[in-house]
Short mmCIF file of C-alpha atoms in Angstrom, two decimals:
data_model
loop_
_atom_site.label_atom_id
_atom_site.label_comp_id
_atom_site.label_asym_id
_atom_site.label_seq_id
_atom_site.Cartn_x
_atom_site.Cartn_y
_atom_site.Cartn_z
CA MET A 389 1.93 3.93 -45.32
CA ASN A 390 2.18 0.09 -44.23
CA PRO A 391 0.06 -1.43 -46.76
CA ASP A 392 -1.20 -3.94 -44.45
CA HIS A 393 -2.68 -0.97 -42.26
CA SER A 394 -4.97 1.97 -43.05
CA TYR A 395 -3.35 3.80 -40.88
CA PHE A 396 0.03 3.16 -39.03
CA THR A 397 2.43 5.55 -37.33
CA VAL A 398 5.88 4.59 -35.34
CA ASN A 399 8.42 6.59 -33.35
CA ILE A 400 11.58 5.22 -32.69
CA ASN A 401 13.80 6.00 -29.72
CA PRO A 402 17.30 7.72 -30.95
CA HIS A 403 18.97 6.85 -27.45
CA HIS A 404 18.27 3.35 -26.43
CA SER A 405 20.00 2.85 -23.40
CA ASN A 406 21.30 -0.08 -21.45
CA SER A 407 19.30 1.06 -18.05
CA GLU A 408 17.01 -0.83 -15.99
CA LEU A 409 14.15 0.46 -18.34
CA SER A 410 14.16 1.82 -21.40
CA VAL A 411 11.54 2.44 -24.78
CA LEU A 412 12.70 1.13 -28.01
CA PHE A 413 9.96 2.53 -30.37
CA SER A 414 6.00 3.09 -29.73
CA GLY A 415 3.49 3.29 -32.46
CA GLU A 416 -0.45 2.88 -33.27
CA GLY A 417 -2.05 1.24 -36.18
CA LYS A 418 -5.38 0.07 -38.02
CA PRO A 419 -4.42 -3.33 -39.74
CA ILE A 420 -6.73 -4.67 -42.39
CA PRO A 421 -8.95 -7.78 -41.60
CA LEU A 422 -7.15 -10.88 -41.06
CA HIS A 423 -3.57 -8.99 -40.69
CA LYS A 424 -1.11 -11.50 -39.09
CA MET A 425 2.24 -11.46 -37.22
CA GLY A 426 3.96 -14.17 -36.50
CA PRO A 427 4.18 -17.39 -35.58
CA ALA A 428 7.53 -15.17 -34.49
CA VAL A 429 9.88 -14.00 -31.48
CA HIS A 430 11.25 -10.81 -30.28
CA ASP A 431 14.28 -10.02 -28.22
CA TYR A 432 12.31 -7.49 -26.34
CA TYR A 433 8.97 -6.83 -24.71
CA LEU A 434 6.16 -5.38 -26.74
CA ILE A 435 2.79 -4.75 -25.50
CA HIS A 436 -0.25 -3.41 -27.38
CA THR A 437 -3.63 -1.92 -26.10
CA VAL A 438 -6.65 -2.39 -28.16
CA LEU A 439 -8.37 0.64 -28.64
CA SER A 440 -11.28 -0.86 -30.86
CA GLY A 441 -12.09 -3.49 -32.98
CA GLU A 442 -11.09 -7.52 -32.20
CA GLY A 443 -8.43 -9.92 -32.75
CA THR A 444 -6.92 -12.98 -31.50
CA PHE A 445 -3.71 -13.19 -29.74
CA GLU A 446 -1.45 -16.52 -28.92
CA MET A 447 1.36 -17.22 -26.97
CA HIS A 448 2.58 -19.81 -24.50
CA ASN A 449 0.11 -22.16 -25.59
CA ARG A 450 -2.70 -20.26 -24.74
CA THR A 451 -5.31 -18.09 -27.13
CA TYR A 452 -6.80 -14.80 -26.23
CA GLN A 453 -9.70 -13.23 -27.82
CA CYS A 454 -8.72 -9.44 -27.14
CA ALA A 455 -11.36 -6.34 -27.67
CA ALA A 456 -11.13 -2.68 -27.03
CA GLY A 457 -9.34 -2.36 -23.47
CA ASP A 458 -7.51 -5.64 -23.86
CA THR A 459 -3.60 -5.13 -23.42
CA PHE A 460 -1.88 -8.19 -24.35
CA VAL A 461 2.21 -8.40 -23.65
CA ILE A 462 4.70 -10.22 -25.88
CA TYR A 463 7.89 -11.37 -23.94
CA PRO A 464 11.20 -12.18 -25.28
CA GLY A 465 11.98 -15.22 -26.37
CA GLU A 466 8.50 -16.64 -26.29
CA LEU A 467 6.76 -17.62 -29.78
CA PHE A 468 3.75 -15.34 -30.22
CA SER A 469 1.40 -14.59 -33.15
CA TYR A 470 -1.81 -12.08 -33.48
CA THR A 471 -4.44 -11.68 -35.83
CA ALA A 472 -6.74 -8.67 -36.66
CA ASP A 473 -10.47 -10.02 -37.06
CA SER A 474 -12.18 -10.67 -40.03
CA ARG A 475 -15.03 -8.37 -39.76
CA HIS A 476 -13.77 -5.95 -37.14
CA PRO A 477 -10.62 -5.59 -37.19
CA TRP A 478 -8.77 -3.99 -34.27
CA HIS A 479 -7.26 -0.48 -33.98
CA TYR A 480 -4.41 -0.60 -31.59
CA THR A 481 -1.95 1.25 -30.09
CA TRP A 482 2.11 -0.23 -28.73
CA ALA A 483 5.42 0.36 -27.01
CA ALA A 484 8.44 -1.91 -27.05
CA PHE A 485 11.07 -1.97 -24.42
CA SER A 486 13.90 -3.61 -22.54
CA GLY A 487 15.83 -3.40 -19.58
CA ARG A 488 16.71 -5.44 -16.33
CA ALA A 489 13.39 -3.98 -14.72
CA ALA A 490 11.13 -4.81 -17.20
CA GLY A 491 10.12 -8.29 -16.30
CA THR A 492 10.11 -7.39 -12.52
CA MET A 493 7.68 -4.74 -13.32
CA LEU A 494 5.29 -6.74 -15.07
CA SER A 495 5.55 -9.70 -12.58
CA GLN A 496 4.29 -7.38 -10.08
CA ILE A 497 1.31 -5.95 -11.94
CA GLY A 498 0.25 -9.68 -12.25
CA VAL A 499 1.35 -10.16 -16.01
CA SER A 500 3.48 -13.18 -16.81
CA PRO A 501 3.89 -15.20 -20.12
CA GLN A 502 1.29 -17.72 -18.91
CA GLN A 503 -0.93 -14.70 -18.11
CA ALA A 504 -0.46 -12.18 -20.49
CA VAL A 505 -3.53 -10.33 -21.16
CA ILE A 506 -4.92 -7.34 -18.75
CA SER A 507 -8.69 -6.76 -19.69
CA GLY A 508 -10.80 -3.72 -19.07
CA SER A 509 -8.77 -0.86 -19.23
CA ASN A 510 -9.83 2.45 -20.39
CA PRO A 511 -8.61 2.91 -24.13
CA ARG A 512 -8.67 6.76 -23.98
CA SER A 513 -6.82 6.87 -20.69
CA VAL A 514 -4.08 4.41 -21.61
CA ARG A 515 -3.78 5.92 -25.27
CA HIS A 516 -2.83 8.78 -23.71
CA HIS A 517 0.34 7.33 -22.11
CA TYR A 518 1.25 5.94 -25.46
CA ARG A 519 1.08 8.92 -27.30
CA ARG A 520 3.06 10.87 -24.76
CA ILE A 521 5.63 8.21 -25.18
CA ARG A 522 5.96 8.32 -28.94
CA SER A 523 5.86 12.47 -28.58
CA CYS A 524 9.16 12.23 -26.62
CA PHE A 525 10.92 10.85 -29.79
CA GLN A 526 11.60 14.30 -31.55
CA GLN A 527 15.08 14.05 -32.63
CA SER A 528 16.24 16.55 -30.41
CA THR A 529 19.87 17.61 -29.85
CA PHE A 530 19.20 15.77 -26.27
CA PRO A 531 18.08 12.48 -27.39
CA VAL A 532 19.42 10.95 -23.55
CA LEU A 533 16.53 13.16 -22.23
CA GLU A 534 14.00 12.15 -24.59
CA ASP A 535 15.05 8.65 -23.40
CA MET A 536 14.64 9.83 -19.60
CA GLU A 537 11.29 11.23 -20.39
CA ALA A 538 9.62 8.36 -22.67
CA THR A 539 10.92 5.72 -19.76
CA GLY A 540 8.89 7.98 -17.01
CA TRP A 541 5.66 7.70 -19.38
CA LEU A 542 6.15 3.98 -19.67
CA ARG A 543 6.28 3.26 -15.76
CA LEU A 544 3.04 5.43 -15.73
CA LEU A 545 1.79 3.30 -18.53
CA ILE A 546 2.69 0.40 -16.54
CA ARG A 547 1.16 1.73 -13.53
CA GLU A 548 -2.12 2.52 -15.34
CA LEU A 549 -2.59 -1.38 -16.78
CA GLY A 550 -1.60 -2.29 -13.12
CA ARG A 551 -4.69 -0.43 -11.55
CA THR A 552 -6.79 -2.33 -13.98
CA ASN A 553 -5.02 -5.99 -13.40
CA ALA A 554 -5.21 -5.06 -9.39
CA HIS A 555 -7.30 -8.35 -8.71
CA ARG A 556 -4.12 -10.35 -10.26
CA MET A 557 -1.57 -8.55 -8.08
CA THR A 558 -0.05 -10.65 -5.80
CA VAL A 559 -0.26 -9.17 -1.91
CA LYS A 560 2.36 -10.82 -0.15
CA PRO A 561 0.78 -12.10 3.09
CA THR A 562 2.76 -10.40 6.17
CA SER A 563 2.64 -11.39 9.85
CA GLU A 564 3.15 -7.83 11.22
CA THR A 565 0.79 -6.59 13.84
CA ASP A 566 -0.67 -3.09 13.52
CA ILE A 567 1.55 -2.06 16.30
CA GLU A 568 4.95 -3.41 14.66
CA ARG A 569 3.58 -1.44 11.17
CA GLN A 570 2.93 1.69 12.99
CA VAL A 571 6.59 1.60 14.59
CA GLY A 572 8.00 0.67 11.10
CA GLN A 573 6.72 3.70 9.55
CA ALA A 574 8.31 5.71 12.49
CA VAL A 575 11.64 4.11 12.18
CA ARG A 576 11.45 4.42 8.61
CA TYR A 577 10.63 8.29 8.94
CA LEU A 578 13.56 8.72 11.25
CA GLU A 579 16.11 6.92 9.19
CA LEU A 580 15.15 9.20 5.93
CA GLN A 581 14.82 12.40 8.03
CA TYR A 582 17.59 12.01 10.47
CA THR A 583 19.41 14.96 8.69
CA GLN A 584 16.85 17.31 9.29
CA ALA A 585 15.28 18.84 12.55
CA VAL A 586 12.85 16.27 13.77
CA SER A 587 10.31 16.64 16.87
CA ILE A 588 8.04 13.90 18.27
CA GLU A 589 5.11 16.29 17.19
CA GLU A 590 6.13 16.61 13.90
CA LEU A 591 6.88 12.79 13.55
CA ALA A 592 3.29 11.60 15.27
CA ARG A 593 1.29 14.48 13.21
CA THR A 594 2.98 13.24 10.18
CA LEU A 595 2.35 9.51 10.79
CA GLY A 596 -1.26 10.27 11.96
CA TYR A 597 -0.96 9.14 15.60
CA HIS A 598 -1.10 10.63 18.89
CA ARG A 599 2.40 11.80 20.41
CA THR A 600 1.84 9.61 23.68
CA TYR A 601 0.68 6.64 21.77
CA LEU A 602 3.24 6.61 19.20
CA CYS A 603 5.98 7.54 21.94
CA LYS A 604 4.55 4.29 24.13
CA MET A 605 4.39 2.15 21.38
CA PHE A 606 7.98 2.81 19.66
CA LYS A 607 9.71 2.36 23.13
CA LEU A 608 7.75 -1.10 23.70
CA SER A 609 8.76 -2.28 20.26
CA THR A 610 12.38 -0.92 20.00
CA GLY A 611 13.42 -0.46 23.62
CA PHE A 612 13.91 3.23 22.65
CA ALA A 613 12.01 6.56 23.02
CA PRO A 614 11.64 7.92 19.39
CA MET A 615 14.47 10.95 20.13
CA GLN A 616 16.44 8.64 21.63
CA TYR A 617 16.31 6.02 18.51
CA LEU A 618 16.98 9.26 16.14
CA PHE A 619 20.04 10.38 18.20
CA LYS A 620 21.64 6.51 17.66
CA ILE A 621 20.80 6.75 14.11
CA ARG A 622 22.78 10.00 13.84
CA MET A 623 25.80 8.83 16.30
CA GLU A 624 26.16 5.73 13.90
CA ARG A 625 26.08 7.64 10.78
CA ALA A 626 28.65 9.93 12.03
CA LYS A 627 31.11 7.45 12.85
CA GLN A 628 30.69 6.30 9.10
CA LEU A 629 31.66 9.71 8.02
CA LEU A 630 34.41 10.22 10.55
CA GLU A 631 36.46 7.57 8.80
CA THR A 632 36.43 9.75 5.45
CA SER A 633 38.18 13.11 4.89
CA MET A 634 35.14 15.17 5.65
CA THR A 635 35.66 17.93 8.26
CA ILE A 636 33.88 18.08 11.53
CA ASP A 637 31.76 20.61 10.28
CA GLN A 638 30.54 18.94 7.41
CA VAL A 639 30.06 15.76 9.26
CA ALA A 640 27.64 17.42 11.96
CA SER A 641 25.94 18.95 9.25
CA SER A 642 25.55 15.70 7.40
CA VAL A 643 23.62 14.28 10.40
CA GLY A 644 21.74 16.91 11.46
CA PHE A 645 23.48 19.23 13.54
CA ASN A 646 23.79 22.91 12.96
CA ASP A 647 26.52 23.84 15.79
CA ALA A 648 29.83 21.46 15.14
CA LEU A 649 30.76 22.00 18.73
CA TYR A 650 27.47 20.75 19.97
CA PHE A 651 27.76 17.77 17.70
CA SER A 652 31.58 17.23 19.04
CA LYS A 653 29.90 17.10 22.87
CA GLN A 654 26.94 14.78 21.87
CA PHE A 655 29.57 12.46 20.15
CA HIS A 656 31.74 12.43 23.02
CA LYS A 657 29.02 11.68 25.17
CA TRP A 658 28.01 8.60 23.08
CA SER A 659 30.96 7.13 22.01
CA GLY A 660 33.38 8.19 24.76
CA SER A 661 35.81 9.99 22.39
CA ALA A 662 35.86 13.51 20.93
CA PRO A 663 35.04 13.16 16.83
CA SER A 664 38.77 13.93 16.20
CA VAL A 665 40.05 11.31 18.47
CA TYR A 666 38.02 8.74 17.33
CA ARG A 667 38.96 9.47 13.71
CA LYS A 668 42.51 9.06 14.94
CA GLU A 669 41.38 5.62 16.54
CA GLN A 670 40.16 4.28 13.40
CA LYS A 671 43.15 5.29 11.22
CA SER A 672 45.39 3.48 13.34
CA LEU A 673 43.29 0.20 13.54
#
């Protein structure tokens, strides 16, 4: 037992990776009245969520009074301190993490060294995520899998905190019209689903638009009918794949054609050369 706490538990990640996001450790504790940490600095991110009680957090020349449902975030390299209340010391849970994506993810949910506290979350819901993070570190024979699972729960925790902090999240202004946004969704769908059998009816149904309306708006915006645009995507991708060692059959299958002969005819119609001829031409360049 930590002598400064009436309750203290911490679990360490046995396999810290240098990935974009990784949990280092997670814990929970009930410090004694006026228990203080700092002034100090860490070389990792450390978030605390207050489950009950009160305390004071200081960082970046700001002082925050924190109570149940508040989360304070310590940034690497930032001088900080925090102190439990003298009458109602807080009970909190925490997680430390690092990685290339950590700062960006916190920024996306409206957190920064200048605004390092999120207020108003549901302590029970948030506590569940911390507990799941700690439960990942069971010292199994596959610690790399524990690291992956803990990172997943950390992302869910940050998402939960982001929902609470939505009023501070920056929504980038867009000059897109409704039509441009709708067509953009259709284009994105085709770019991701070109390997599958796609129909106009399925595309319209998936995006929630009437078939005739979608086709009209798509043609006005791109200059192509949706299926023409899909064909263009497939042929452009086929050109790239024909410059590899893949067989014609493999290329055809990779761009949504089950019949290699039909693919070859369509490619010849589009490019002016049969796939095998196009491949030879590219090699000779």
